[in-house]
Tab-separated table of C-alpha atoms and ligand atoms in Angstrom:
chain	number	residue	atom	x	y	z
A	817	UNK	CA	113.561	102.765	97.070
A	818	UNK	CA	112.758	99.230	98.573
A	819	UNK	CA	109.273	99.588	100.076
A	820	UNK	CA	106.999	97.042	98.394
A	821	UNK	CA	104.052	96.330	100.797
A	822	UNK	CA	101.748	98.990	99.408
A	823	UNK	CA	101.787	97.591	96.095
A	824	UNK	CA	99.510	94.566	95.469
A	825	UNK	CA	101.269	92.066	93.272
A	826	UNK	CA	99.628	91.483	89.913
A	827	UNK	CA	100.056	88.438	87.711
A	828	UNK	CA	98.612	88.854	84.283
A	829	UNK	CA	98.285	86.043	81.674
A	830	UNK	CA	98.745	87.157	78.080
A	831	UNK	CA	97.132	84.424	75.977
A	832	UNK	CA	98.395	85.934	72.832
A	833	UNK	CA	96.562	84.386	69.686
A	834	UNK	CA	95.569	81.296	71.509
A	835	UNK	CA	92.094	79.819	72.476
A	836	UNK	CA	88.754	80.249	70.560
A	837	UNK	CA	85.955	81.252	72.787
A	838	UNK	CA	85.121	77.821	73.803
A	839	UNK	CA	88.593	77.163	74.940
A	840	UNK	CA	88.739	80.440	76.639
A	841	UNK	CA	85.795	79.392	78.755
A	842	UNK	CA	87.369	76.079	79.592
A	843	UNK	CA	90.537	77.699	80.702
A	844	UNK	CA	88.940	80.350	82.745
A	845	UNK	CA	86.702	77.681	84.465
A	846	UNK	CA	89.921	75.614	85.302
A	847	UNK	CA	91.344	78.639	86.882
A	848	UNK	CA	88.197	79.396	88.749
A	849	UNK	CA	88.069	75.736	90.040
A	850	UNK	CA	91.650	76.122	91.486
A	851	UNK	CA	92.037	79.679	92.750
A	852	UNK	CA	90.497	80.469	96.084
A	853	UNK	CA	89.560	83.626	97.831
A	854	UNK	CA	92.963	83.893	99.609
A	855	UNK	CA	94.738	83.809	96.281
A	856	UNK	CA	92.870	86.906	95.171
A	857	UNK	CA	93.375	88.646	98.513
A	858	UNK	CA	97.245	88.185	98.135
A	859	UNK	CA	97.515	88.903	94.387
A	860	UNK	CA	95.528	90.640	91.679
A	861	UNK	CA	95.094	87.919	89.044
A	862	UNK	CA	94.172	88.857	85.365
A	863	UNK	CA	93.687	87.075	82.131
A	864	UNK	CA	94.254	88.933	78.675
A	865	UNK	CA	92.479	86.879	76.017
A	866	UNK	CA	92.229	87.648	72.320
A	867	UNK	CA	89.482	90.075	71.479
A	868	UNK	CA	87.038	87.349	70.135
A	869	UNK	CA	87.040	85.698	73.641
A	870	UNK	CA	86.449	88.716	75.742
A	871	UNK	CA	82.602	88.660	75.822
A	872	UNK	CA	82.647	85.047	76.780
A	873	UNK	CA	85.265	85.484	79.597
A	874	UNK	CA	83.457	88.543	80.837
A	875	UNK	CA	80.124	86.644	81.034
A	876	UNK	CA	81.640	83.717	82.825
A	877	UNK	CA	83.532	85.790	85.384
A	878	UNK	CA	80.587	88.160	86.168
A	879	UNK	CA	77.931	85.387	86.031
A	880	UNK	CA	79.785	83.366	88.513
A	881	UNK	CA	81.171	86.267	90.490
A	882	UNK	CA	84.694	85.134	90.110
A	883	UNK	CA	87.443	87.317	91.392
A	884	UNK	CA	89.553	87.090	88.362
A	885	UNK	CA	90.211	90.278	86.482
A	886	UNK	CA	90.500	90.530	82.657
A	887	UNK	CA	91.603	92.732	79.882
A	888	UNK	CA	92.741	93.054	76.278
A	889	UNK	CA	96.135	92.732	74.455
A	890	UNK	CA	95.823	95.682	72.185
A	891	UNK	CA	93.664	98.799	71.324
A	892	UNK	CA	93.233	101.314	68.666
A	893	UNK	CA	94.746	104.769	69.056
A	894	UNK	CA	91.485	106.272	67.571
A	895	UNK	CA	88.433	107.020	69.367
A	896	UNK	CA	86.152	105.504	66.657
A	897	UNK	CA	85.536	105.729	62.871
A	898	UNK	CA	86.590	104.174	59.689
A	899	UNK	CA	89.472	101.973	61.009
A	900	UNK	CA	88.639	98.396	59.561
A	901	UNK	CA	89.714	95.679	61.864
A	902	UNK	CA	90.442	97.989	64.920
A	903	UNK	CA	88.911	97.823	68.238
A	904	UNK	CA	88.439	100.844	70.408
A	905	UNK	CA	88.946	101.573	74.180
A	906	UNK	CA	85.220	102.404	74.448
A	907	UNK	CA	84.358	98.897	73.260
A	908	UNK	CA	86.823	97.443	75.606
A	909	UNK	CA	85.651	99.404	78.591
A	910	UNK	CA	82.054	98.263	77.700
A	911	UNK	CA	83.249	94.705	77.995
A	912	UNK	CA	84.424	95.433	81.495
A	913	UNK	CA	88.218	95.213	80.749
A	914	UNK	CA	90.251	96.492	83.686
A	915	UNK	CA	93.563	96.218	81.781
A	916	UNK	CA	94.895	96.720	78.336
A	917	UNK	CA	98.453	95.952	77.137
A	918	UNK	CA	100.269	98.781	75.197
A	919	UNK	CA	103.493	98.294	73.408
A	920	UNK	CA	103.950	94.561	73.768
A	921	UNK	CA	107.174	93.606	71.908
A	922	UNK	CA	105.232	91.575	69.439
A	923	UNK	CA	103.249	94.642	68.567
A	924	UNK	CA	106.380	96.631	68.202
A	925	UNK	CA	108.061	94.086	66.106
A	926	UNK	CA	105.304	92.721	63.845
A	927	UNK	CA	103.038	95.785	63.666
A	928	UNK	CA	105.879	98.466	63.800
A	929	UNK	CA	104.368	100.230	66.651
A	930	UNK	CA	106.630	103.159	67.859
A	931	UNK	CA	106.554	104.976	71.199
A	932	UNK	CA	104.255	107.875	69.943
A	933	UNK	CA	101.710	105.380	68.847
A	934	UNK	CA	101.983	103.442	71.938
A	935	UNK	CA	101.597	106.639	73.915
A	936	UNK	CA	98.358	107.565	71.947
A	937	UNK	CA	97.066	104.019	72.933
A	938	UNK	CA	97.913	104.540	76.560
A	939	UNK	CA	95.948	107.825	76.560
A	940	UNK	CA	92.965	106.085	75.099
A	941	UNK	CA	93.054	103.429	77.676
A	942	UNK	CA	93.255	105.869	80.506
A	943	UNK	CA	90.362	108.140	79.003
A	944	UNK	CA	88.140	105.041	79.394
A	945	UNK	CA	89.133	104.437	83.045
A	946	UNK	CA	91.089	101.245	82.250
A	947	UNK	CA	94.669	100.426	83.380
A	948	UNK	CA	97.357	100.433	80.756
A	949	UNK	CA	100.059	97.806	81.098
A	950	UNK	CA	102.820	99.545	79.148
A	951	UNK	CA	105.444	97.046	77.970
A	952	UNK	CA	109.217	97.943	77.563
A	953	UNK	CA	112.203	95.940	76.915
A	954	UNK	CA	115.302	95.576	74.895
A	955	UNK	CA	116.393	93.215	72.157
A	956	UNK	CA	119.305	90.767	72.484
A	957	UNK	CA	121.514	92.961	70.331
A	958	UNK	CA	120.897	95.989	72.635
A	959	UNK	CA	121.356	93.836	75.723
A	960	UNK	CA	124.749	92.681	74.363
A	961	UNK	CA	125.808	96.161	73.243
A	962	UNK	CA	124.994	97.475	76.776
A	963	UNK	CA	122.563	100.289	76.080
A	964	UNK	CA	119.476	98.551	77.463
A	965	UNK	CA	118.884	100.998	80.334
A	966	UNK	CA	118.917	103.870	78.110
A	967	UNK	CA	116.587	102.221	75.617
A	968	UNK	CA	114.040	101.210	78.267
A	969	UNK	CA	114.116	104.724	79.638
A	970	UNK	CA	113.379	106.140	76.073
A	971	UNK	CA	110.497	103.684	75.630
A	972	UNK	CA	109.241	104.555	79.163
A	973	UNK	CA	109.490	108.351	78.505
A	974	UNK	CA	107.761	107.906	75.014
A	975	UNK	CA	104.916	105.746	76.532
A	976	UNK	CA	104.232	107.944	79.468
A	977	UNK	CA	104.581	111.315	77.688
A	978	UNK	CA	102.005	113.813	78.662
A	979	UNK	CA	100.454	111.770	81.469
A	980	UNK	CA	99.783	113.316	85.023
A	981	UNK	CA	101.495	111.928	88.042
A	982	UNK	CA	98.202	110.504	89.232
A	983	UNK	CA	97.814	108.644	86.010
A	984	UNK	CA	101.327	107.144	86.137
A	985	UNK	CA	100.828	106.156	89.693
A	986	UNK	CA	97.787	104.013	88.780
A	987	UNK	CA	99.533	102.440	85.810
A	988	UNK	CA	101.503	99.084	85.213
A	989	UNK	CA	104.844	98.930	83.469
A	990	UNK	CA	105.951	95.597	82.413
A	991	UNK	CA	109.669	95.085	81.697
A	992	UNK	CA	109.904	92.331	79.134
A	993	UNK	CA	113.410	91.762	77.585
A	994	UNK	CA	112.558	90.538	74.124
A	995	UNK	CA	115.317	87.898	74.278
A	996	UNK	CA	113.538	86.256	77.267
A	997	UNK	CA	109.909	86.205	75.659
A	998	UNK	CA	108.912	82.759	74.649
A	999	UNK	CA	112.429	81.607	74.479
A	1000	UNK	CA	112.694	79.748	77.858
A	1001	UNK	CA	115.571	82.064	78.688
A	1002	UNK	CA	114.596	83.898	81.806
A	1003	UNK	CA	116.494	87.022	82.945
A	1004	UNK	CA	118.194	86.564	86.232
A	1005	UNK	CA	116.434	88.205	89.093
A	1006	UNK	CA	119.212	90.552	89.475
A	1007	UNK	CA	119.025	91.494	85.763
A	1008	UNK	CA	115.233	92.039	86.049
A	1009	UNK	CA	115.606	94.044	89.285
A	1010	UNK	CA	118.262	96.353	87.780
A	1011	UNK	CA	115.828	97.370	85.033
A	1012	UNK	CA	112.801	97.455	87.118
A	1013	UNK	CA	114.675	99.689	89.569
A	1014	UNK	CA	115.784	101.969	86.907
A	1015	UNK	CA	112.179	102.220	85.727
A	1016	UNK	CA	110.961	103.186	89.127
A	1017	UNK	CA	113.861	105.744	89.490
A	1018	UNK	CA	112.992	107.418	86.261
A	1019	UNK	CA	109.352	107.690	87.217
A	1020	UNK	CA	110.554	109.116	90.653
A	1021	UNK	CA	112.701	111.677	88.752
A	1022	UNK	CA	109.847	112.896	86.442
A	1023	UNK	CA	106.778	112.531	88.671
A	1024	UNK	CA	108.243	112.361	92.153
A	1025	UNK	CA	108.611	109.542	94.747
A	1026	UNK	CA	105.042	109.107	95.718
A	1027	UNK	CA	104.085	108.388	92.243
A	1028	UNK	CA	107.001	105.928	91.625
A	1029	UNK	CA	106.021	104.187	94.869
A	1030	UNK	CA	102.505	103.566	93.585
A	1031	UNK	CA	103.296	102.167	90.057
A	1032	UNK	CA	103.336	98.565	89.700
A	1033	UNK	CA	106.345	97.123	87.730
A	1034	UNK	CA	105.974	93.627	86.380
A	1035	UNK	CA	108.786	91.340	84.990
A	1036	UNK	CA	107.929	89.243	81.824
A	1037	UNK	CA	109.808	86.686	79.904
A	1038	UNK	CA	109.562	82.922	80.354
A	1039	UNK	CA	108.146	83.229	83.939
A	1040	UNK	CA	107.192	79.795	85.335
A	1041	UNK	CA	106.086	78.504	88.724
A	1042	UNK	CA	109.608	77.508	89.609
A	1043	UNK	CA	111.438	80.740	88.848
A	1044	UNK	CA	108.739	83.248	90.069
A	1045	UNK	CA	109.665	83.072	93.822
A	1046	UNK	CA	113.272	84.455	93.169
A	1047	UNK	CA	111.833	87.136	90.798
A	1048	UNK	CA	109.265	88.221	93.298
A	1049	UNK	CA	112.030	88.391	96.115
A	1050	UNK	CA	113.292	91.533	94.293
A	1051	UNK	CA	112.226	94.822	95.746
A	1052	UNK	CA	111.137	96.648	92.553
A	1053	UNK	CA	109.322	93.724	90.972
A	1054	UNK	CA	105.536	93.717	91.683
A	1055	UNK	CA	104.380	90.805	89.630
A	1056	UNK	CA	104.572	89.093	86.288
A	1057	UNK	CA	103.219	89.378	82.828
A	1058	UNK	CA	103.084	85.748	81.718
A	1059	UNK	CA	102.825	84.455	78.194
A	1060	UNK	CA	103.189	80.669	77.450
A	1061	UNK	CA	102.730	79.510	81.036
A	1062	UNK	CA	99.457	81.364	81.314
A	1063	UNK	CA	97.881	78.739	78.917
A	1064	UNK	CA	98.533	75.910	81.413
A	1065	UNK	CA	96.148	76.441	84.301
A	1066	UNK	CA	98.305	74.390	86.755
A	1067	UNK	CA	101.376	76.311	85.889
A	1068	UNK	CA	99.637	79.696	86.011
A	1069	UNK	CA	98.193	79.020	89.406
A	1070	UNK	CA	101.607	77.898	90.638
A	1071	UNK	CA	102.937	81.231	89.397
A	1072	UNK	CA	100.112	83.134	91.330
A	1073	UNK	CA	100.953	81.061	94.508
A	1074	UNK	CA	104.701	81.979	94.246
A	1075	UNK	CA	104.727	82.583	98.056
A	1076	UNK	CA	104.395	78.830	98.528
A	1077	UNK	CA	106.411	76.962	95.795
A	1078	UNK	CA	104.612	73.654	96.436
A	1079	UNK	CA	101.548	75.433	94.856
A	1080	UNK	CA	99.122	75.294	97.980
A	1081	UNK	CA	96.981	78.486	98.289
A	1082	UNK	CA	98.618	81.141	100.541
B	2252	LIG	C1	104.672	87.869	76.982
B	2252	LIG	O1	104.137	87.404	75.925
B	2252	LIG	O2	104.363	88.897	77.489
B	2252	LIG	C2	105.629	86.775	77.688
B	2252	LIG	C3	106.208	87.313	78.779
B	2252	LIG	O3	105.755	85.532	77.180
B	2252	LIG	P1	106.440	84.255	77.844
B	2252	LIG	O4	105.918	84.271	79.240
B	2252	LIG	O5	105.931	83.184	76.990
B	2252	LIG	O6	107.938	84.490	77.663
């Protein structure tokens, strides 16, 4: 399965726990100054700020009619109720979020999120007509032991459990090997392609070819402007989930403009 053209590339910047709402406005403005219509025609470009920044980012993007998309980094598995500190999908939808991450490795590691919980979050996100970005990926130990394809498949099956083919077709899956996140160690394009292709094949096996052809599959892990072109040359990689480099507007724009490594708009 090598057809790529129908899938519009997506570059999403995961700001993690960086930037207060003033800093978020400044970073969004810098992106807005640099990115032009042609960039957005070629690629969907999203920012995923912390919860406390979302209203400011939404107001700026909507007020200035920017073409940036935005979303959140996590969501509660509950509809609403006595869950101190949690944020519901309904709240995020009201803030205009188009995307919500589910199952980022930092949530799996530091908050002990398992596939059943992540699946419940994916369903909440879909219930509110937002797009889940389901993150999957293996640790260094698993990579070295060789069971990474099986592990990623189990994470994928768990995260997508009970969804319809139409829901899966509209989703985004991000393959993020844990050993490449924030480490500066990027997977080779061939390594990334191997797993992204396996993800697409698994979706095809469960939901059919048409579904698998629709699902966007991103790579994430130390993506920078200079390694993005080779990653995007792989047939099953439809974009990038970007952590550290998304905090640097010049670098992030360079990633979005991967078709022209010198950084000019496409
Ligand atoms: C991430 O946090 O999703 C990520 C890919 O981080 P980084 O780009 O910093 O490796």
